[in-house]
């Protein structure tokens, strides 16, 4: 498979952001709750070239650059864990409803439909009220809001596949249900599933940062991209970099992931094109 | 059975099925909210998180209706929400329905304006991009629409505040009152939905534009704009209406965030601040109200299809 240079560039830059943020505790072992009030609102290096902070400092004198790495780490981790949860749950539900048909199918279709009719932020809000706001809740919220899409995709794929000739011939040779599932169905739905998961990762990052922006995700002193933007909201005039630097990173992550996702879709599964 | 009667019968059945589905959806979501709030432990524990006297606990239990058996709580609380008698907020110590009543207008006007902008800009923009397919205009529209879905609404809101209220001082950065207060929140909220509607209108128009019947209309000598707006647009509206229903849900969801960004005194910011205080009656009522309105909108969208496209009501 030939990767166009632009996509390759996106992949490498995304990979670098992920690696750098995952290594944050090794590269810059700091305590996130430490403050340094003497160094408040120091400008970033692109404003004052003599500054010792690449992205300046915030209202509590903390290095915005280092916090940015930790924040990205949290955001990506939560979005990724939520995506895994949504994929697994959606896969199970989709396979159950696709293979069994009948009443199971009817009920599951109804559940996915009803769930899609509640805005994702409200699912986040009710979960945060009931379970409290933290990383685990955010992961659950992403899983809960994300799974219906996966279930729909898997269900439609399974319904197509179970009638396919090669599955039929395998069945007539005496293959068990489990064997058919693992050998034929799972291998054939994995590529559309990966494409769909990649395309959705950007919306999960968006959901996580929106939740933490409105104060219902990660709580201080912990940090995530949304928390940083929300911290900076009150200092837009005197130190705009506090809000703008993490904002740019959010936009960059969403842009990278969705463009890589679109490319993957066109490459691996052109059928999905009209469904998004 | 005569054809006319058969058609009427199908229509009644279609409506009945949709209405049942809407009612089931609301009940399902209520069940979910109810089960979640009861399964995750005693609500009293997190309402009185600092602990309280036995008397206070009994009082809270009574106010919440927790002293009834579970099945009775389920129906009683649902009935209370339906009748708008949803108890008192813990934080504001006032009836929940009053809190929502005061804030409803602010949220409704904002949402309605955003929806209007989405339709009035999104659809013509999509038509323009499709008609001028593969020109600079088309590319420009599509690039703007990519920006629409990659820039989160709260980031856009903050950028707008920074530029228009803090640096140029032309528009207020938040709160509510005059027409000028609406400008920034409406822009921040409508860019995303407008972009999706424009993208979908474009692709739906492109599907229709190549079809033969348009050529025959043109061959009759009909003006090109009439061809586009009367013959092509009407036939490409079905998917657009579907997405408009979904966009309303996005707009309602987005209002929560935008109201927080702009300190807008609406329902969204009320629900968010109540969720932060874990003020459960307010959140529960708010989420159920939102769920009612979205289900109602989806029902109307479904019914409007069958008017626009008679094939649909026969199929299901």
Coordinates of C-alpha atoms in Angstrom, one line a residue:
Chain A
X1 CA 0.0 0.0 0.0
X2 CA 1.4 3.3 -1.0
X3 CA 1.0 6.1 1.5
X4 CA 0.7 9.6 0.0
X5 CA 3.4 12.0 1.5
X6 CA 0.8 14.2 3.1
X7 CA -0.8 11.4 5.0
X8 CA 2.6 10.0 5.9
X9 CA 3.4 13.5 7.3
X10 CA 0.2 13.5 9.3
X11 CA 0.8 10.0 10.6
X12 CA 4.4 10.8 11.7
X13 CA 3.4 14.1 13.4
X14 CA 0.5 12.4 15.2
X15 CA 2.8 9.6 16.2
X16 CA 5.3 12.1 17.6
X17 CA 2.6 13.9 19.6
X18 CA 1.5 10.6 21.0
X19 CA 5.0 9.4 21.9
X20 CA 6.0 12.7 23.4
X21 CA 2.9 12.9 25.5
X22 CA 3.2 9.3 26.7
X23 CA 6.8 9.9 27.7
X24 CA 5.8 13.1 29.6
X25 CA 6.3 11.6 33.1
X26 CA 9.8 10.3 32.1
X27 CA 10.9 13.5 30.3
X28 CA 9.5 16.0 32.8
X29 CA 8.8 14.2 36.1
X30 CA 6.8 17.0 37.8
X31 CA 4.0 17.0 40.4
X32 CA 0.9 18.4 38.6
X33 CA -0.2 20.2 41.7
X34 CA 3.1 22.1 42.2
X35 CA 2.8 25.9 41.7
X36 CA 5.4 28.6 41.4
X37 CA 3.7 31.9 42.1
X38 CA 6.8 33.9 41.3
X39 CA 6.7 32.8 37.7
X40 CA 3.1 33.6 36.8
X41 CA 2.1 34.7 33.3
X42 CA 5.6 34.4 31.8
X43 CA 5.3 34.8 28.0
X44 CA 6.1 32.0 25.6
X45 CA 9.3 32.0 23.5
X46 CA 7.4 33.0 20.3
X47 CA 6.6 36.3 21.9
X48 CA 9.6 37.0 24.0
X49 CA 12.6 35.2 22.6
X50 CA 14.5 35.3 25.9
X51 CA 11.8 33.4 27.8
X52 CA 12.9 30.2 29.4
X53 CA 9.4 28.7 28.8
X54 CA 8.6 27.4 25.3
X55 CA 4.8 28.0 25.8
X56 CA 4.9 30.4 28.7
X57 CA 3.4 29.8 32.2
X58 CA -0.1 30.0 33.5
X59 CA -1.9 31.8 36.3
X60 CA -0.2 29.6 38.9
X61 CA 3.3 29.8 37.3
X62 CA 3.1 26.3 35.9
X63 CA 4.9 25.6 32.6
X64 CA 2.2 25.5 29.9
X65 CA 4.4 23.3 27.6
X66 CA 4.9 20.6 30.2
X67 CA 1.3 20.6 31.2
X68 CA 0.3 20.4 27.6
X69 CA 2.2 17.1 27.3
X70 CA 0.4 15.7 30.4
X71 CA -2.9 17.1 29.2
X72 CA -2.5 15.5 25.8
X73 CA -1.5 12.2 27.5
X74 CA -4.7 12.2 29.5
X75 CA -7.0 13.2 26.6
X76 CA -5.6 10.6 24.2
X77 CA -5.6 7.9 26.9
X78 CA -9.2 8.6 27.8
X79 CA -10.4 8.8 24.2
X80 CA -8.5 5.6 23.3
X81 CA -9.8 3.7 26.3
X82 CA -13.3 4.9 25.6
X83 CA -12.9 3.8 22.0
X84 CA -11.8 0.3 23.0
X85 CA -14.8 0.1 25.4
X86 CA -17.2 1.3 22.7
X87 CA -15.7 -1.1 20.1
X88 CA -15.9 -4.2 22.3
X89 CA -19.4 -3.4 23.5
X90 CA -20.6 -2.5 20.0
X91 CA -19.0 -5.6 18.6
X92 CA -20.7 -7.9 21.0
X93 CA -24.1 -6.2 20.6
X94 CA -23.8 -6.0 16.8
X95 CA -22.8 -9.6 16.5
X96 CA -25.6 -10.8 18.8
X97 CA -28.3 -8.8 17.0
X98 CA -26.9 -9.7 13.5
X99 CA -26.5 -13.4 14.1
X100 CA -29.7 -14.0 16.1
X101 CA -32.1 -11.8 14.3
X102 CA -35.7 -11.8 15.6
X103 CA -36.5 -10.3 18.9
X104 CA -32.9 -9.7 20.0
X105 CA -32.3 -7.8 16.8
X106 CA -35.5 -5.7 17.3
X107 CA -34.6 -4.8 20.9
X108 CA -31.0 -4.0 20.2
X109 CA -32.0 -1.8 17.2
X110 CA -34.4 0.0 19.4
X111 CA -31.9 0.6 22.1
X112 CA -29.2 1.9 19.7
X113 CA -31.8 4.2 18.0
X114 CA -33.0 5.6 21.3
X115 CA -29.5 6.1 22.6
X116 CA -28.6 8.0 19.4
X117 CA -31.4 10.4 20.1
X118 CA -29.8 11.8 23.3
X119 CA -27.1 14.3 22.7
X120 CA -23.7 13.0 23.8
X121 CA -23.0 15.9 26.2
X122 CA -26.2 15.1 28.1
X123 CA -25.1 11.5 28.6
X124 CA -21.9 13.0 29.9
X125 CA -23.8 15.3 32.2
X126 CA -26.0 12.7 33.8
X127 CA -23.1 10.3 34.2
X128 CA -21.0 13.0 35.9
X129 CA -23.9 13.9 38.2
X130 CA -24.4 10.3 39.3
X131 CA -20.9 8.9 39.3
X132 CA -18.9 12.1 40.0
X133 CA -16.5 13.7 37.5
X134 CA -13.2 11.8 36.9
X135 CA -11.3 9.9 34.3
X136 CA -13.2 6.7 34.7
X137 CA -16.5 8.5 34.2
X138 CA -15.2 10.1 31.0
X139 CA -14.1 6.7 29.7
X140 CA -17.5 5.2 30.5
X141 CA -19.3 8.2 28.9
X142 CA -17.3 7.7 25.7
X143 CA -18.0 4.0 25.7
X144 CA -21.8 4.5 26.4
X145 CA -22.2 7.2 23.7
X146 CA -19.9 5.5 21.2
X147 CA -21.2 1.9 21.1
X148 CA -24.4 2.3 19.1
X149 CA -22.6 3.4 16.0
X150 CA -20.3 0.4 16.2
X151 CA -23.2 -1.9 16.9
X152 CA -25.0 -0.7 13.8
X153 CA -22.0 -1.1 11.6
X154 CA -21.2 -4.6 12.9
X155 CA -24.8 -5.7 12.6
X156 CA -25.1 -4.7 9.0
X157 CA -21.8 -6.4 8.2
X158 CA -22.8 -9.6 10.0
X159 CA -26.1 -9.7 8.2
X160 CA -24.4 -9.5 4.9
X161 CA -21.7 -12.0 5.8
X162 CA -23.8 -14.7 7.3
X163 CA -25.5 -15.2 3.9
X164 CA -22.2 -15.2 2.0
X165 CA -21.3 -18.3 0.0
X166 CA -18.0 -18.9 1.8
X167 CA -19.7 -18.9 5.2
X168 CA -22.4 -21.1 3.8
X169 CA -19.9 -23.6 2.5
X170 CA -17.9 -23.6 5.7
X171 CA -21.1 -24.3 7.6
X172 CA -22.0 -27.2 5.3
X173 CA -18.6 -28.6 5.9
X174 CA -19.6 -28.8 9.6
X175 CA -17.8 -25.8 11.1
X176 CA -19.2 -24.8 14.5
X177 CA -20.8 -21.4 15.2
X178 CA -17.8 -20.3 17.2
X179 CA -15.4 -21.3 14.5
X180 CA -17.4 -19.5 11.9
X181 CA -17.5 -16.4 14.1
X182 CA -13.7 -16.2 14.7
X183 CA -12.5 -17.5 11.4
X184 CA -14.9 -15.7 9.0
X185 CA -16.9 -13.1 10.6
X186 CA -14.4 -11.5 12.9
X187 CA -11.6 -11.4 10.3
X188 CA -14.0 -9.8 7.7
X189 CA -15.4 -7.1 9.9
X190 CA -12.1 -6.1 11.4
X191 CA -11.1 -3.8 8.7
X192 CA -14.3 -1.7 8.5
X193 CA -14.3 -1.7 12.3
X194 CA -10.8 -0.3 12.5
X195 CA -11.6 2.4 10.0
X196 CA -14.8 3.3 11.9
X197 CA -12.9 3.4 15.2
X198 CA -10.2 5.6 13.7
X199 CA -12.7 8.0 12.3
X200 CA -14.5 8.2 15.6
X201 CA -11.4 8.7 17.7
X202 CA -11.5 12.4 16.8
X203 CA -15.0 12.8 18.0
X204 CA -14.1 11.0 21.2
X205 CA -11.2 13.5 21.8
X206 CA -13.7 16.3 21.1
X207 CA -16.2 14.8 23.6
X208 CA -13.5 14.4 26.3
X209 CA -12.2 17.9 25.9
X210 CA -15.7 19.4 25.9
X211 CA -16.6 17.5 29.1
X212 CA -13.5 18.6 30.8
X213 CA -14.0 22.2 29.5
X214 CA -17.3 22.5 31.2
X215 CA -15.8 21.0 34.4
X216 CA -17.4 17.6 34.2
X217 CA -14.3 15.6 33.2
X218 CA -10.8 15.6 34.6
X219 CA -10.7 17.6 37.8
X220 CA -7.8 19.9 38.9
X221 CA -4.9 19.5 39.7
X222 CA -5.1 16.8 37.1
X223 CA -5.2 18.2 33.6
X224 CA -6.5 17.5 30.1
X225 CA -6.8 19.7 27.0
X226 CA -10.3 20.9 27.9
X227 CA -9.2 21.8 31.4
X228 CA -6.3 23.9 30.1
X229 CA -8.6 25.8 27.7
X230 CA -11.0 26.4 30.5
X231 CA -8.2 27.6 32.8
X232 CA -7.1 30.0 30.1
X233 CA -10.6 31.4 29.4
X234 CA -10.3 33.9 32.2
X235 CA -6.9 35.3 31.1
X236 CA -7.5 35.8 27.4
X237 CA -6.4 39.4 27.5
X238 CA -3.2 39.3 29.5
X239 CA -1.9 35.8 28.6
X240 CA -3.9 34.4 25.7
X241 CA -1.4 31.5 25.1
X242 CA -2.9 29.7 28.1
X243 CA -6.1 29.0 26.2
X244 CA -4.9 29.2 22.6
X245 CA -2.0 26.8 22.8
X246 CA -4.1 23.8 24.0
X247 CA -6.9 24.9 21.6
X248 CA -4.5 24.7 18.6
X249 CA -3.4 21.2 19.8
X250 CA -7.1 20.0 20.0
X251 CA -7.8 21.3 16.5
X252 CA -4.5 19.7 15.2
X253 CA -5.3 16.3 16.8
X254 CA -8.9 16.3 15.4
X255 CA -7.7 17.3 12.0
X256 CA -4.9 14.7 11.9
X257 CA -7.0 11.9 13.1
X258 CA -10.0 12.6 10.8
X259 CA -7.8 13.0 7.7
X260 CA -6.0 9.8 8.5
X261 CA -9.3 8.1 9.1
X262 CA -10.8 9.4 5.8
X263 CA -7.8 8.2 3.9
X264 CA -7.9 4.7 5.6
X265 CA -11.6 4.5 4.8
X266 CA -11.0 5.3 1.1
X267 CA -8.2 2.7 1.0
X268 CA -9.7 -0.1 3.0
X269 CA -13.5 0.3 2.8
X270 CA -14.9 2.6 0.2
X271 CA -18.4 1.3 1.1
X272 CA -18.4 3.3 4.2
X273 CA -18.0 6.6 2.3
X274 CA -21.7 7.4 2.2
X275 CA -22.4 6.4 5.8
X276 CA -20.4 9.0 7.6
Chain B
X1 CA -60.0 -2.3 -0.6
X2 CA -60.0 0.8 -2.7
X3 CA -56.6 2.4 -3.2
X4 CA -57.5 5.6 -1.4
X5 CA -58.7 3.7 1.6
X6 CA -55.6 1.5 1.6
X7 CA -53.4 4.5 1.5
X8 CA -55.1 6.1 4.4
X9 CA -54.8 2.9 6.4
X10 CA -51.1 2.7 5.8
X11 CA -50.7 6.3 6.8
X12 CA -52.5 5.7 10.1
X13 CA -50.4 2.6 10.8
X14 CA -47.2 4.5 10.0
X15 CA -48.1 7.3 12.4
X16 CA -49.2 4.9 15.1
X17 CA -45.9 2.9 14.8
X18 CA -43.9 6.1 15.0
X19 CA -45.8 7.5 18.0
X20 CA -45.4 4.2 19.9
X21 CA -41.7 4.2 19.1
X22 CA -41.4 7.7 20.5
X23 CA -43.2 6.8 23.7
X24 CA -41.0 3.7 24.1
X25 CA -37.9 5.8 23.6
X26 CA -38.8 8.3 26.3
X27 CA -39.7 5.4 28.7
X28 CA -36.5 3.6 27.9
X29 CA -34.3 6.7 28.6
X30 CA -36.2 7.3 31.8
X31 CA -35.6 3.7 32.9
X32 CA -31.9 4.2 32.1
X33 CA -31.7 7.4 34.2
X34 CA -33.7 5.8 37.0
X35 CA -31.7 2.6 37.1
X36 CA -28.3 4.4 36.8
X37 CA -29.2 6.7 39.7
X38 CA -30.4 3.9 42.0
X39 CA -27.8 1.3 41.1
X40 CA -24.8 3.4 41.7
X41 CA -25.5 3.6 45.4
X42 CA -27.8 5.6 47.7
X43 CA -28.4 9.0 46.2
X44 CA -28.5 10.4 49.7
X45 CA -24.8 9.5 50.1
X46 CA -23.7 11.9 47.4
X47 CA -26.3 14.5 48.0
X48 CA -25.3 14.8 51.7
X49 CA -21.6 14.0 50.9
X50 CA -20.5 15.6 54.2
X51 CA -22.8 13.4 56.2
X52 CA -25.8 14.5 58.0
X53 CA -28.0 13.9 61.0
X54 CA -30.5 11.0 60.8
X55 CA -33.2 13.7 60.6
X56 CA -31.7 15.4 57.6
X57 CA -31.2 12.0 55.9
X58 CA -34.8 11.1 56.5
X59 CA -35.9 14.6 55.1
X60 CA -33.8 14.1 51.9
X61 CA -35.2 10.6 51.5
X62 CA -38.7 12.0 51.8
X63 CA -38.1 14.9 49.4
X64 CA -36.7 12.6 46.8
X65 CA -39.5 10.1 47.3
X66 CA -36.9 7.4 48.3
X67 CA -39.2 6.2 51.1
X68 CA -41.5 4.5 48.6
X69 CA -40.9 1.0 47.2
X70 CA -38.7 1.0 44.1
X71 CA -41.5 0.4 41.5
X72 CA -43.6 3.1 43.0
X73 CA -40.7 5.5 42.9
X74 CA -40.2 4.7 39.2
X75 CA -43.8 5.7 38.3
X76 CA -44.1 8.5 40.8
X77 CA -40.9 10.3 39.7
X78 CA -41.9 9.9 36.1
X79 CA -45.3 11.3 36.7
X80 CA -43.8 14.2 38.6
X81 CA -41.5 15.1 35.7
X82 CA -44.4 14.9 33.3
X83 CA -46.5 17.3 35.3
X84 CA -43.5 19.6 35.8
X85 CA -43.6 19.1 39.6
X86 CA -40.0 17.9 39.9
X87 CA -39.2 18.9 43.4
X88 CA -36.7 21.5 44.7
X89 CA -33.2 22.2 43.7
X90 CA -30.7 21.5 46.5
X91 CA -28.4 24.3 45.5
X92 CA -30.9 27.0 44.8
X93 CA -33.6 25.7 47.2
X94 CA -36.3 26.6 44.7
X95 CA -38.7 24.5 42.6
X96 CA -36.9 23.0 39.6
X97 CA -39.7 24.0 37.2
X98 CA -39.3 27.7 38.2
X99 CA -35.6 27.6 37.5
X100 CA -36.2 26.1 34.0
X101 CA -39.1 28.5 33.4
X102 CA -36.9 31.5 33.9
X103 CA -34.2 30.3 31.6
X104 CA -36.2 28.8 28.9
X105 CA -36.6 31.9 26.7
X106 CA -32.8 32.6 26.6
X107 CA -32.0 29.1 25.5
X108 CA -35.0 28.8 23.1
X109 CA -34.2 32.1 21.2
X110 CA -30.5 31.2 20.9
X111 CA -31.3 27.7 19.6
X112 CA -33.9 28.9 17.2
X113 CA -31.6 31.5 15.8
X114 CA -28.8 29.0 15.3
X115 CA -31.2 26.6 13.6
X116 CA -32.4 29.4 11.3
X117 CA -28.8 30.3 10.4
X118 CA -28.1 26.6 9.8
X119 CA -30.9 26.3 7.3
X120 CA -30.6 29.8 5.7
X121 CA -26.9 29.5 5.1
X122 CA -26.2 25.8 5.0
X123 CA -28.7 24.8 2.3
X124 CA -27.9 27.7 -0.2
X125 CA -24.2 27.2 0.4
X126 CA -24.5 23.5 -0.4
X127 CA -26.6 24.2 -3.5
X128 CA -24.0 26.8 -4.7
X129 CA -21.2 24.4 -4.2
X130 CA -23.0 21.7 -6.1
X131 CA -24.0 24.0 -9.0
X132 CA -20.5 25.4 -9.3
X133 CA -19.0 21.9 -8.8
X134 CA -15.2 21.7 -9.0
X135 CA -14.7 25.5 -9.2
X136 CA -12.9 27.6 -6.6
X137 CA -16.3 28.4 -5.0
X138 CA -16.9 24.7 -4.4
X139 CA -13.4 24.1 -3.0
X140 CA -13.8 27.2 -0.7
X141 CA -17.1 26.1 0.6
X142 CA -15.8 22.6 1.3
X143 CA -12.6 23.9 3.1
X144 CA -14.8 26.1 5.3
X145 CA -16.9 23.1 6.1
X146 CA -13.8 21.1 7.1
X147 CA -12.9 23.9 9.5
X148 CA -16.5 23.6 10.7
X149 CA -16.0 20.1 12.0
X150 CA -12.4 20.2 13.1
X151 CA -12.8 23.3 15.3
X152 CA -14.7 22.5 18.5
X153 CA -17.4 25.0 19.3
X154 CA -15.9 26.1 22.6
X155 CA -12.5 26.8 20.9
X156 CA -14.3 28.8 18.3
X157 CA -16.2 30.7 21.0
X158 CA -13.0 31.6 22.8
X159 CA -11.4 32.7 19.6
X160 CA -14.4 34.9 18.8
X161 CA -14.4 36.4 22.3
X162 CA -10.7 37.1 22.1
X163 CA -10.9 38.8 18.7
X164 CA -14.2 40.6 18.8
X165 CA -14.6 41.6 22.4
X166 CA -11.2 41.8 23.9
X167 CA -9.1 43.2 21.1
X168 CA -11.5 45.1 18.8
X169 CA -14.2 45.7 21.5
X170 CA -17.2 45.6 19.1
X171 CA -19.2 42.8 20.7
X172 CA -19.9 41.8 24.3
X173 CA -18.0 38.7 25.5
X174 CA -20.9 37.1 27.4
X175 CA -24.2 37.5 29.3
X176 CA -27.5 38.2 27.8
X177 CA -29.8 41.2 27.0
X178 CA -29.4 43.0 23.7
X179 CA -29.2 41.8 20.1
X180 CA -25.4 42.3 20.2
X181 CA -25.2 39.6 22.9
X182 CA -26.5 37.0 20.4
X183 CA -24.0 37.5 17.7
X184 CA -21.0 35.6 19.0
X185 CA -22.8 32.7 20.6
X186 CA -24.9 32.2 17.4
X187 CA -21.8 32.2 15.2
X188 CA -19.9 29.8 17.5
X189 CA -22.8 27.4 17.7
X190 CA -23.9 27.5 14.1
X191 CA -20.6 26.9 12.2
X192 CA -20.6 23.2 12.9
X193 CA -24.2 22.4 12.0
X194 CA -24.1 24.8 9.0
X195 CA -21.0 23.0 7.7
X196 CA -22.7 19.5 7.9
X197 CA -25.8 20.8 6.3
X198 CA -23.9 22.4 3.5
X199 CA -21.8 19.3 2.9
X200 CA -24.8 17.0 2.8
X201 CA -26.9 19.4 0.6
X202 CA -23.9 19.5 -1.8
X203 CA -23.6 15.7 -2.1
X204 CA -27.3 15.2 -2.3
X205 CA -27.7 17.8 -5.0
X206 CA -24.8 16.3 -7.0
X207 CA -26.7 13.0 -7.0
X208 CA -29.8 14.7 -8.4
X209 CA -28.1 17.1 -10.8
X210 CA -26.9 14.5 -13.2
X211 CA -30.3 12.9 -13.7
X212 CA -32.2 12.9 -17.0
X213 CA -35.4 14.5 -15.9
X214 CA -33.5 17.7 -15.2
X215 CA -32.3 17.7 -18.8
X216 CA -35.9 17.4 -20.1
X217 CA -36.9 20.3 -17.9
X218 CA -34.1 22.3 -19.3
X219 CA -35.0 21.3 -22.8
X220 CA -38.4 22.8 -22.3
X221 CA -36.6 26.1 -21.9
X222 CA -37.1 26.5 -18.1
X223 CA -34.9 29.1 -16.4
X224 CA -31.8 27.5 -14.8
X225 CA -32.6 28.8 -11.3
X226 CA -36.1 27.4 -11.5
X227 CA -34.5 24.0 -12.6
X228 CA -32.2 24.1 -9.6
X229 CA -34.5 25.4 -6.9
X230 CA -37.8 23.8 -8.0
X231 CA -36.8 20.6 -9.6
X232 CA -33.4 19.6 -8.2
X233 CA -33.5 20.9 -4.7
X234 CA -36.9 19.4 -3.8
X235 CA -35.7 16.0 -4.7
X236 CA -32.5 16.2 -2.8
X237 CA -34.2 17.4 0.5
X238 CA -34.9 14.0 2.1
X239 CA -31.4 13.3 3.4
X240 CA -31.1 17.0 4.3
X241 CA -34.2 16.8 6.5
X242 CA -32.9 13.7 8.2
X243 CA -29.7 15.5 9.0
X244 CA -31.6 18.7 10.1
X245 CA -33.3 16.5 12.8
X246 CA -29.9 15.2 13.9
X247 CA -28.5 18.8 13.8
X248 CA -31.2 20.0 16.2
X249 CA -30.0 17.4 18.7
X250 CA -26.4 18.6 18.1
X251 CA -27.5 22.2 18.6
X252 CA -29.2 21.3 21.8
X253 CA -26.2 19.4 23.0
X254 CA -23.9 22.3 21.9
X255 CA -26.0 24.8 23.7
X256 CA -24.7 23.3 27.0
X257 CA -21.1 24.1 26.1
X258 CA -21.7 27.5 24.3
X259 CA -23.8 28.7 27.2
X260 CA -21.0 27.9 29.5
X261 CA -18.4 29.7 27.3
X262 CA -20.5 32.9 27.0
X263 CA -22.1 32.9 30.5
X264 CA -25.5 32.7 28.9
X265 CA -28.2 32.4 31.5
X266 CA -30.0 29.5 29.8
X267 CA -31.0 26.0 30.5
X268 CA -27.7 24.5 29.3
X269 CA -25.6 26.5 31.8
X270 CA -28.1 25.7 34.5
X271 CA -27.8 22.0 33.9
X272 CA -23.9 22.1 33.7
X273 CA -23.6 24.1 37.0
X274 CA -26.1 21.8 38.6
X275 CA -24.2 18.8 37.4
X276 CA -21.0 20.3 39.0
X277 CA -22.9 20.7 42.3
X278 CA -24.4 17.2 41.8
X279 CA -27.8 18.8 42.1
X280 CA -29.7 15.7 40.9
X281 CA -33.3 16.9 40.6
X282 CA -32.3 19.7 38.3
X283 CA -30.1 17.5 36.1
X284 CA -32.7 14.7 36.0
X285 CA -35.5 17.1 35.0
X286 CA -33.3 18.9 32.4
X287 CA -32.1 15.7 30.8
X288 CA -35.7 14.3 30.6
X289 CA -37.0 17.6 29.1
X290 CA -34.3 17.6 26.5
X291 CA -35.1 13.9 25.8
X292 CA -38.8 14.7 25.4
X293 CA -38.1 17.6 23.0
X294 CA -35.6 15.7 20.9
X295 CA -37.9 12.7 20.6
X296 CA -40.8 14.9 19.6
X297 CA -38.6 16.6 16.9
X298 CA -37.5 13.2 15.6
X299 CA -41.2 12.1 15.5
X300 CA -42.1 15.3 13.5
X301 CA -39.1 14.7 11.1
X302 CA -40.3 11.1 10.6
X303 CA -43.8 12.3 9.8
X304 CA -42.6 15.0 7.5
X305 CA -40.8 12.5 5.4
X306 CA -43.9 10.6 4.7
X307 CA -45.5 13.8 3.4
X308 CA -42.4 14.7 1.3
X309 CA -41.9 11.2 -0.1
X310 CA -44.9 8.9 -0.2
X311 CA -42.7 5.9 -1.0
X312 CA -41.5 5.9 2.6
X313 CA -44.8 5.4 4.4
X314 CA -45.6 2.5 2.1
X315 CA -42.2 0.8 2.7
X316 CA -42.4 0.7 6.4

